[in-house]
Coordinates of C-alpha atoms in Angstrom, one line a residue:
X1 CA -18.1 27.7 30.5
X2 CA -19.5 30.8 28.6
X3 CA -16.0 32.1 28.6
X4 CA -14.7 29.0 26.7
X5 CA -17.6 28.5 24.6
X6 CA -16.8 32.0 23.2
X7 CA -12.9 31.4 22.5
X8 CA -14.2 28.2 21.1
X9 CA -16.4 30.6 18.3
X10 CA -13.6 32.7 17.8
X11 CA -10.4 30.7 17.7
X12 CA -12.2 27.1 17.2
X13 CA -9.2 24.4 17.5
X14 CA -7.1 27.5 19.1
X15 CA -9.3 28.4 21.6
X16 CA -7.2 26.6 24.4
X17 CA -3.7 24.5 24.9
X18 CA -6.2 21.6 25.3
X19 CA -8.2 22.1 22.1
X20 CA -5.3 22.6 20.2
X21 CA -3.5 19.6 20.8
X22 CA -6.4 17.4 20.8
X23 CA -6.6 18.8 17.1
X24 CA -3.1 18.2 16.3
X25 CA -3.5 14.6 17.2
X26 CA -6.7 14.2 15.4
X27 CA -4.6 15.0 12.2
X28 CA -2.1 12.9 12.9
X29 CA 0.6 14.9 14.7
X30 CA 2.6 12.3 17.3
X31 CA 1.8 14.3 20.2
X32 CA 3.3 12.9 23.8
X33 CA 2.0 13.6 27.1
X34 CA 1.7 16.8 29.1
X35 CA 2.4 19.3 25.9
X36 CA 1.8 22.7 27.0
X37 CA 0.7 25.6 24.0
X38 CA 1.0 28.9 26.3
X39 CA -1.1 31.3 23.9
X40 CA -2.6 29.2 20.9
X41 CA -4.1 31.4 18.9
X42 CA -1.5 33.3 18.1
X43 CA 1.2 29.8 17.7
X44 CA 1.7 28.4 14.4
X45 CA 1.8 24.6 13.7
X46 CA 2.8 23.6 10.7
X47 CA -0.2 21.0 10.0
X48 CA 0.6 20.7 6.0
X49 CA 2.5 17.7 6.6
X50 CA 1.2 16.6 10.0
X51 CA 3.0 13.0 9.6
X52 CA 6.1 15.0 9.8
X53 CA 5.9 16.6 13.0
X54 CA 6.8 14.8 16.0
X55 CA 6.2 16.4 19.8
X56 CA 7.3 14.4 22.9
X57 CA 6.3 14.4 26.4
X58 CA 6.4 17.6 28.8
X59 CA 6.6 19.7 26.1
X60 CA 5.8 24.0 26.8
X61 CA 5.1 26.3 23.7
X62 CA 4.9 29.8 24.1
X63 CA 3.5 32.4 21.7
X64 CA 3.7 33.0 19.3
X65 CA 5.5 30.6 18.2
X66 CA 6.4 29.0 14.8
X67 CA 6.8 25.6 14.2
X68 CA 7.1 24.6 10.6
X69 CA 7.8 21.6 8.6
X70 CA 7.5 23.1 4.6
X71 CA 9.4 26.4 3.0
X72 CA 7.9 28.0 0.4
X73 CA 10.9 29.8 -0.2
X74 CA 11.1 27.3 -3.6
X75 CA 8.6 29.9 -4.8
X76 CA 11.8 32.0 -5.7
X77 CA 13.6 29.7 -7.3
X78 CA 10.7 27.7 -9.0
X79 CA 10.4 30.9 -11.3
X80 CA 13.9 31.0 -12.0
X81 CA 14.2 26.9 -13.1
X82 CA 13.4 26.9 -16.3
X83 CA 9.8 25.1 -15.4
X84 CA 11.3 22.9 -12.9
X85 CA 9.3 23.1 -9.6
X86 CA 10.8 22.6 -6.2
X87 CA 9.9 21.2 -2.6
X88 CA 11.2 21.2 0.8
X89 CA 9.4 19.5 3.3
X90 CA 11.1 18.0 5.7
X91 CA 10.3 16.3 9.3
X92 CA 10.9 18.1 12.5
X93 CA 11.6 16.4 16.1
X94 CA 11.1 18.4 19.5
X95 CA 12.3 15.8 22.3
X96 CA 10.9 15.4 26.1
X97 CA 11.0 18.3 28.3
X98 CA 11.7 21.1 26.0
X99 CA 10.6 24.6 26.5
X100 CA 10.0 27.0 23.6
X101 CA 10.4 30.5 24.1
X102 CA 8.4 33.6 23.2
X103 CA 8.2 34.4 19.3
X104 CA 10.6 31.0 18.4
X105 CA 11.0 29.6 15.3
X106 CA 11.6 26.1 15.0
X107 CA 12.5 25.4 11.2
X108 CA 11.9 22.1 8.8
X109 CA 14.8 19.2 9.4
X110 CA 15.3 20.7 13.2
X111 CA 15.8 17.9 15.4
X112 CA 15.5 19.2 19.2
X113 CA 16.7 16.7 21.7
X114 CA 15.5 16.2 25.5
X115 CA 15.6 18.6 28.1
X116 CA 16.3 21.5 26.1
X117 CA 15.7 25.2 26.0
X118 CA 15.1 27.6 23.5
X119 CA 15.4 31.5 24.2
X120 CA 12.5 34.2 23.3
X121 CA 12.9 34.8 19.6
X122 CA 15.3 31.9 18.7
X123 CA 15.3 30.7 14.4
X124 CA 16.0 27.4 15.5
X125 CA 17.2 24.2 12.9
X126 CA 19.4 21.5 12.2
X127 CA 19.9 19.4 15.5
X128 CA 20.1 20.5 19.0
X129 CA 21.8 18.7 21.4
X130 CA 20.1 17.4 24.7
X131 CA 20.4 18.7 27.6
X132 CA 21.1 22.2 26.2
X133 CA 20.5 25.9 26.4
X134 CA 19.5 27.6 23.2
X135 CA 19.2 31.3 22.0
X136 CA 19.6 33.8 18.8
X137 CA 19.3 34.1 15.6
X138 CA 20.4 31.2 14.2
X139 CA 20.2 29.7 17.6
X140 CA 23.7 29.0 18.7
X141 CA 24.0 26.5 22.3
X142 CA 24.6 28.7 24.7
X143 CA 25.3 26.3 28.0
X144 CA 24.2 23.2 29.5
X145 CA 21.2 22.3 31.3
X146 CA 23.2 21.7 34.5
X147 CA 24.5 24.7 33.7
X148 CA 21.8 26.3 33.8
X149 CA 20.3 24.8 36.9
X150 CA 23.4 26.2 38.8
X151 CA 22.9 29.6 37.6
X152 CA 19.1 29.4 38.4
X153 CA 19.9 27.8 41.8
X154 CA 22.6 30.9 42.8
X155 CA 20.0 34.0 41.7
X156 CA 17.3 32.7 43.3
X157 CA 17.5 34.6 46.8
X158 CA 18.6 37.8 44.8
X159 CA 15.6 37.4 42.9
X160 CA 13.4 37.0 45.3
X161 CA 14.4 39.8 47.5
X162 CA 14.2 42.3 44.8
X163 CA 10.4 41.0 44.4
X164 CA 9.9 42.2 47.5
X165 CA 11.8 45.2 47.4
X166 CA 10.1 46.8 44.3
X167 CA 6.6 45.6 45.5
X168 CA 7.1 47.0 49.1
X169 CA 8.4 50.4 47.5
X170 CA 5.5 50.4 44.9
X171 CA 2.4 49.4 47.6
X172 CA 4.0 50.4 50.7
X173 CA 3.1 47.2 52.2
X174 CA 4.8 43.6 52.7
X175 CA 3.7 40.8 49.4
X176 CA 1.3 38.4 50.2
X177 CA 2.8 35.2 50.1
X178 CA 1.1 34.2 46.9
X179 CA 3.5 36.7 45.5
X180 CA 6.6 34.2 45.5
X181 CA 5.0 31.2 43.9
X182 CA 7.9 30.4 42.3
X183 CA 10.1 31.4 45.1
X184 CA 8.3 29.2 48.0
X185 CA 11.1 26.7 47.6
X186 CA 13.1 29.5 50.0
X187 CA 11.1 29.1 53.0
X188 CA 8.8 26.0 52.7
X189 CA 8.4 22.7 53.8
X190 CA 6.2 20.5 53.0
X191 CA 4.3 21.4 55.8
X192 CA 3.8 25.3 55.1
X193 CA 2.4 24.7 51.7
X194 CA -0.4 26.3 50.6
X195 CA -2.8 25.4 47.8
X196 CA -1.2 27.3 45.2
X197 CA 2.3 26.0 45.6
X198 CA 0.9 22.7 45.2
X199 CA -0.6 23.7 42.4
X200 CA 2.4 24.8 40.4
X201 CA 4.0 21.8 41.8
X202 CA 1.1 19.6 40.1
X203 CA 1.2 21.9 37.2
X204 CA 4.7 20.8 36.3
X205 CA 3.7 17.4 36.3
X206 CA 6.5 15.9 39.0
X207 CA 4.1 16.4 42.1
X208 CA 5.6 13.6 44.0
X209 CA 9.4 14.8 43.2
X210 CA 8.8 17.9 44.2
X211 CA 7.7 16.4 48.0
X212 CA 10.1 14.2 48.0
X213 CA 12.8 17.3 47.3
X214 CA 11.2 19.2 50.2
X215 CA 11.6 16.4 52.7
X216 CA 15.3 15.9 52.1
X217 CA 16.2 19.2 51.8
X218 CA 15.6 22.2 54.8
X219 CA 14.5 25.2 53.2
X220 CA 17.1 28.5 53.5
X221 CA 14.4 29.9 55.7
X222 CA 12.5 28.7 58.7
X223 CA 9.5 30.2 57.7
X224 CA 8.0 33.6 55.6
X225 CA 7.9 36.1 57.8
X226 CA 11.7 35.0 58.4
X227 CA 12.2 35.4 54.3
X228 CA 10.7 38.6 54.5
X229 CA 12.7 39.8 57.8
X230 CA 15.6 39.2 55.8
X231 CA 14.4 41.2 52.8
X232 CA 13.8 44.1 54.6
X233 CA 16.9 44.0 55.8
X234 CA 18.5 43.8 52.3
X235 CA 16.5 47.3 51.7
X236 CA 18.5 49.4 54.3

């Protein structure tokens, strides 16, 4: 509580993901459910024009981000007009289930459709398409979400066993379990879950999926220690 009270003093509406969305409603941002803001205080939210910023459900923000719905790049040309002064503001859209990587940049008039990713970095505008895979500057699509699910679905064995591999060689010791909380998927049922893997199950906000996956579907291991046999192995 002291902890939070102090990041309240120092950052105020940016102190957490929670403050900061509460504040973006109170100003009249259309903010859905379950919006995620990964480092707040150093994200930027366009609030100039807060009726022109629209944020759908199961939204994830990471920092810092930029999301803007004015350019003053008019300042240029207002000086070159002949006394005529300039706008653009225009609305910006970011559908359900969108994730917006490290350091992107999601311009005015960008219209982000559902379940849609945008890589670290990404200048992001005009219209993404849904289901999509996003990175560079300017953001170009790079594949589709199913796509992407098979890719993510083929390294996830490789990735896991180099976890172990580099934290064995570093520590001289076999991971905790706790270590592969994003890899449990391997070797758990829904019997051998701990706290934590319930937790980032919860976290994600599709609890009751996620059991429902683990019932129909036998894990590639029996259990850890059979994960971990198997990693060793893949050190020799």
């Amino acid at each position: 509580m002291i902890k939070l009270k102090i990041k309240k003093l120092i950052y105020k509406h940016k102190a957490t993901s929670e403050t900061y969305v509460d504040y973006l409603k109170s100003i009249g941002v259309e903010c859905g459910d379950n919006i995620t803001i990964f480092v707040p205080h150093s994200t930027t939210i366009d609030v100039l024009n807060p009726y022109l910023l629209k944020i759908g459900n199961n939204v994830a923000i990471t920092g810092p981000s930029s999301i803007l719905t004015h350019d003053y790049s008019v300042f240029v040309a207002n000086h070159m007009s002949g006394g005529r002064l300039f706008g653009k503001q225009q609305p910006v859209i970011i559908g359900d289930n969108v994730f917006i990587g490290w350091g992107g940049v999601i311009l005015p008039g960008t219209v982000v459709g559902n379940n849609t990713i945008i890589g670290a970095y990404a200048v992001v505008s005009g219209k993404l398409k849904s289901n999509s895979v996003y990175a560079g500057n300017p953001a170009r699509r790079i594949c589709s979400i199913e796509e992407y699910i098979q890719k993510r679905e083929v390294e996830q064995l490789k990735e896991a066993v180099d976890i172990y591999r580099l934290y064995y060689q570093r520590f001289d010791k076999v991971p905790d379990k706790s270590i592969f909380h994003e890899y449990f998927y391997l070797f758990s049922s829904n019997e051998q879950l701990t706290e934590l893997y319930k937790s980032k199950m919860k976290k994600n906000g599709n609890y009751e999926e996620c059991l429902l996956y683990l019932k129909n579907h036998k894990p590639q291991f029996d259990s850890y220690e059979s994960f971990c046999e198997y990693a060793k192995s893949k050190m020799k």
